[in-house]
Short mmCIF file of C-alpha atoms in Angstrom, two decimals:
data_model
loop_
_atom_site.label_atom_id
_atom_site.label_comp_id
_atom_site.label_asym_id
_atom_site.label_seq_id
_atom_site.Cartn_x
_atom_site.Cartn_y
_atom_site.Cartn_z
CA LEU A 260 -66.15 -36.94 48.75
CA GLY A 261 -64.85 -34.55 51.50
CA TYR A 262 -65.94 -32.18 53.77
CA ALA A 263 -65.73 -28.62 53.60
CA GLU A 264 -66.94 -25.74 55.93
CA LEU A 265 -67.54 -23.14 53.33
CA VAL A 266 -67.70 -23.08 48.87
CA GLU A 267 -68.54 -19.62 47.97
CA GLU A 268 -67.74 -18.58 44.94
CA ARG A 269 -66.42 -15.27 44.98
CA ARG A 270 -64.57 -12.88 42.64
CA VAL A 271 -62.08 -11.49 42.93
CA ALA A 272 -60.53 -8.71 40.80
CA ASN A 273 -62.17 -9.20 36.97
CA GLU A 274 -62.45 -12.75 38.17
CA LYS A 275 -64.27 -15.47 39.99
CA MET A 276 -63.01 -17.50 41.73
CA LEU A 277 -64.42 -20.89 43.43
CA PHE A 278 -63.20 -21.16 47.29
CA VAL A 279 -64.12 -23.86 49.06
CA GLU A 280 -62.43 -23.36 52.99
CA GLY A 281 -62.65 -25.33 56.26
CA CYS A 282 -61.81 -29.12 54.51
CA LYS A 283 -60.90 -32.66 57.14
CA ASN A 284 -56.95 -32.61 55.86
CA PRO A 285 -56.62 -31.71 52.64
CA ARG A 286 -54.23 -33.05 50.52
CA SER A 287 -53.69 -30.73 48.37
CA VAL A 288 -54.30 -26.77 49.05
CA THR A 289 -54.73 -23.09 46.69
CA ILE A 290 -52.14 -19.84 47.07
CA LEU A 291 -53.50 -17.28 46.47
CA ALA A 292 -50.87 -14.68 45.25
CA ARG A 293 -51.64 -11.15 45.09
CA GLY A 294 -50.19 -7.75 43.78
CA SER A 295 -49.33 -4.86 43.39
CA SER A 296 -47.03 -5.51 39.29
CA GLU A 297 -46.40 -7.86 37.23
CA MET A 298 -43.00 -7.91 39.10
CA VAL A 299 -44.72 -8.00 42.60
CA LEU A 300 -46.36 -11.27 41.95
CA ASP A 301 -43.19 -12.99 40.84
CA GLU A 302 -41.54 -12.07 43.06
CA VAL A 303 -43.51 -13.58 45.69
CA GLU A 304 -43.54 -16.84 43.32
CA ARG A 305 -40.32 -17.56 43.89
CA SER A 306 -40.57 -16.70 47.59
CA LEU A 307 -42.72 -19.45 47.81
CA ASN A 308 -41.53 -21.61 45.80
CA ASP A 309 -37.99 -21.19 47.96
CA SER A 310 -40.33 -21.74 50.72
CA LEU A 311 -41.62 -24.67 49.70
CA ASN A 312 -39.09 -26.29 48.05
CA VAL A 313 -36.93 -25.91 51.81
CA ILE A 314 -40.18 -27.79 53.38
CA ARG A 315 -39.50 -30.69 50.50
CA ASN A 316 -36.62 -30.68 51.57
CA VAL A 317 -36.40 -31.03 55.47
CA VAL A 318 -39.57 -34.03 54.42
CA LEU A 319 -36.59 -35.86 52.19
CA ASP A 320 -34.30 -35.14 55.18
CA PRO A 321 -35.72 -34.22 58.12
CA LYS A 322 -31.86 -33.90 59.25
CA ILE A 323 -30.68 -29.42 59.79
CA LEU A 324 -27.56 -27.57 60.68
CA PRO A 325 -26.87 -24.49 62.93
CA GLY A 326 -27.27 -21.66 59.38
CA GLY A 327 -25.27 -18.36 59.67
CA GLY A 328 -21.96 -19.96 57.98
CA ALA A 329 -20.94 -21.99 61.27
CA PRO A 330 -21.24 -25.69 59.45
CA GLU A 331 -18.77 -24.63 56.71
CA THR A 332 -16.66 -22.42 60.32
CA TYR A 333 -16.73 -26.35 62.16
CA LEU A 334 -15.67 -28.26 59.09
CA SER A 335 -13.13 -25.31 58.26
CA VAL A 336 -11.55 -25.91 61.85
CA LYS A 337 -11.74 -29.43 61.48
CA LEU A 338 -9.87 -29.54 58.15
CA LYS A 339 -6.59 -27.77 59.13
CA GLU A 340 -6.60 -30.85 62.49
CA TYR A 341 -6.75 -33.33 59.51
CA SER A 342 -4.10 -31.16 57.69
CA ASN A 343 -1.98 -32.05 60.23
CA THR A 344 -1.67 -35.25 60.65
CA VAL A 345 -0.52 -34.80 55.80
CA GLY A 346 1.81 -34.38 54.17
CA GLY A 347 3.34 -32.74 50.92
CA LYS A 348 0.89 -30.80 47.87
CA GLU A 349 -1.67 -32.76 49.72
CA GLN A 350 -1.67 -31.42 52.82
CA LEU A 351 -1.15 -27.81 51.52
CA ALA A 352 -4.74 -28.40 49.42
CA VAL A 353 -6.32 -29.39 52.56
CA GLN A 354 -5.00 -25.86 53.91
CA GLN A 355 -5.70 -24.10 51.36
CA PHE A 356 -9.57 -25.75 51.09
CA ALA A 357 -10.65 -25.72 54.59
CA GLU A 358 -9.48 -21.53 54.02
CA ALA A 359 -12.10 -21.31 51.19
CA LEU A 360 -14.99 -22.41 53.23
CA LEU A 361 -14.24 -19.39 55.62
CA VAL A 362 -15.65 -17.56 52.38
CA VAL A 363 -18.81 -17.53 53.88
CA PRO A 364 -19.12 -17.23 57.74
CA SER A 365 -16.53 -13.72 56.06
CA ILE A 366 -18.57 -12.37 53.84
CA LEU A 367 -22.17 -13.26 56.38
CA ALA A 368 -20.35 -11.30 59.12
CA GLU A 369 -19.15 -8.33 56.14
CA THR A 370 -23.36 -8.18 55.03
CA ALA A 371 -23.87 -7.66 58.72
CA GLY A 372 -21.27 -4.29 59.81
CA LEU A 373 -18.95 -6.41 61.94
CA ASP A 374 -14.79 -6.94 60.64
CA PRO A 375 -14.64 -10.00 58.95
CA VAL A 376 -11.33 -10.80 60.62
CA ASP A 377 -11.74 -10.17 63.84
CA ALA A 378 -15.42 -12.03 63.28
CA LEU A 379 -13.35 -15.17 61.94
CA ALA A 380 -11.40 -15.05 64.19
CA GLU A 381 -14.27 -15.11 67.32
CA LEU A 382 -15.82 -17.68 65.37
CA LYS A 383 -13.06 -20.26 64.94
CA ALA A 384 -12.25 -19.68 68.81
CA LYS A 385 -16.23 -20.70 68.87
CA HIS A 386 -15.47 -24.02 67.04
CA GLU A 387 -12.27 -24.75 68.62
CA ALA A 388 -13.95 -24.40 72.05
CA GLY A 389 -16.53 -26.81 70.74
CA SER A 390 -19.32 -24.38 70.36
CA HIS A 391 -20.22 -25.57 66.87
CA ALA A 392 -23.24 -24.42 66.93
CA TYR A 393 -22.27 -20.09 66.20
CA GLY A 394 -22.66 -18.56 63.51
CA VAL A 395 -22.72 -14.40 62.59
CA ASP A 396 -26.51 -13.22 64.00
CA ALA A 397 -26.66 -11.08 60.52
CA VAL A 398 -29.71 -8.99 61.75
CA LYS A 399 -27.63 -8.03 65.28
CA GLY A 400 -24.71 -7.75 64.03
CA LYS A 401 -22.73 -10.37 66.66
CA ILE A 402 -21.16 -14.02 66.62
CA ALA A 403 -24.22 -15.92 68.66
CA ASP A 404 -25.59 -19.71 68.78
CA MET A 405 -27.72 -20.11 65.68
CA TYR A 406 -30.08 -22.70 67.12
CA ASN A 407 -30.51 -20.75 70.20
CA LEU A 408 -31.94 -17.59 67.42
CA GLY A 409 -34.31 -20.44 64.88
CA VAL A 410 -31.29 -20.42 62.88
CA VAL A 411 -31.28 -23.73 60.69
CA GLU A 412 -30.80 -24.46 57.13
CA PRO A 413 -31.10 -28.74 55.38
CA LEU A 414 -28.24 -30.46 55.25
CA ARG A 415 -29.54 -32.20 53.30
CA VAL A 416 -28.60 -28.14 50.33
CA LYS A 417 -26.10 -28.01 52.48
CA THR A 418 -24.28 -30.32 50.55
CA GLN A 419 -25.19 -30.34 47.82
CA VAL A 420 -23.66 -26.35 47.98
CA LEU A 421 -20.79 -28.09 48.86
CA LYS A 422 -20.65 -30.82 46.21
CA SER A 423 -22.21 -28.44 43.49
CA ALA A 424 -18.49 -25.88 44.39
CA THR A 425 -16.25 -28.39 44.98
CA GLU A 426 -16.87 -29.54 40.85
CA ALA A 427 -16.36 -26.36 39.64
CA ALA A 428 -13.60 -25.52 41.73
CA LEU A 429 -12.76 -29.29 39.98
CA MET A 430 -13.55 -28.50 36.82
CA ILE A 431 -11.34 -25.19 36.36
CA LEU A 432 -8.03 -27.50 38.18
CA LYS A 433 -8.35 -29.79 35.44
CA ILE A 434 -8.11 -27.25 32.41
CA ASP A 435 -4.35 -27.23 31.33
CA ASP A 436 -4.41 -24.90 27.98
CA VAL A 437 -6.02 -22.30 27.06
CA ILE A 438 -7.36 -20.85 23.56
CA ALA A 439 -7.34 -16.49 23.32
CA ALA A 440 -9.35 -15.97 20.29
CA THR A 441 -7.64 -12.88 18.72
CA PRO A 442 -9.11 -9.84 17.11
CA PRO A 443 -9.40 -9.42 13.56
CA LYS A 444 -7.00 -7.39 12.76
CA ALA A 445 -8.48 -4.59 11.23
CA ASP A 446 -8.47 -3.61 7.05
CA LYS A 447 -5.17 -2.18 5.45
CA GLY A 448 -6.93 0.37 3.03
CA GLY A 449 -8.52 1.40 5.94
CA LYS A 450 -8.37 4.64 8.02
CA GLY A 451 -5.80 4.61 10.25
CA GLU A 452 -6.76 6.09 12.85
CA GLY A 453 -6.57 10.33 12.82
CA GLY A 454 -5.37 9.75 8.70
CA GLN A 455 -6.91 10.35 6.14
CA GLY A 456 -8.12 7.36 3.13
CA PRO A 457 -6.59 7.24 -0.09
CA GLY A 458 -6.00 10.38 -2.63
CA SER A 459 -6.74 12.82 1.02
CA GLU A 460 -3.42 14.27 0.84
CA GLY A 461 -3.91 17.51 1.92
CA GLY A 462 -3.21 20.75 0.07
CA MET A 463 -5.16 21.54 -3.91
CA GLY A 464 -5.54 19.29 -6.46
CA GLU A 465 -4.65 19.90 -9.55
CA PHE A 466 -7.31 20.80 -12.57
#
């Protein structure tokens, strides 16, 4: 059936749990998450799920990219170069798409306490010079080589993010009409603002 160095029943909080440790080549494991409250446990569970999904994506597609907004900057620079080869409205569309990609490194730079304009200028200069792995180092607040810092992200995730964002933008652009719902009209017999109801005129009534 298998091999284990230790099989032991332990009490964790108010529950009894069976621990199997020291297995050879285990194909499945259990992660025991503990926290001071349900809210903390929920956050731990979400973080674990995110981490496992990242590992899964790398296993399925073992290709990575530098993080820190480096892929978006590279694509923006290359798209602007490509826009010079086309003309008309297509050129404007390509240029605007390239500008939209720079929102990612711009937000990262601003979050890191950098001036977004200066950071983007330095970042684009690095990429135009061939340093395609440079991105925003949010920890030290500077432009640096993401591979040297170990800041990477799966290619599969980045591809899906760009596809989803592009599809969402296309859906909005395809909207050719908007129907606005008007608020319901006030009841004519009701009281107006600052007014009085019927039969409530000033002065004393007749007896």
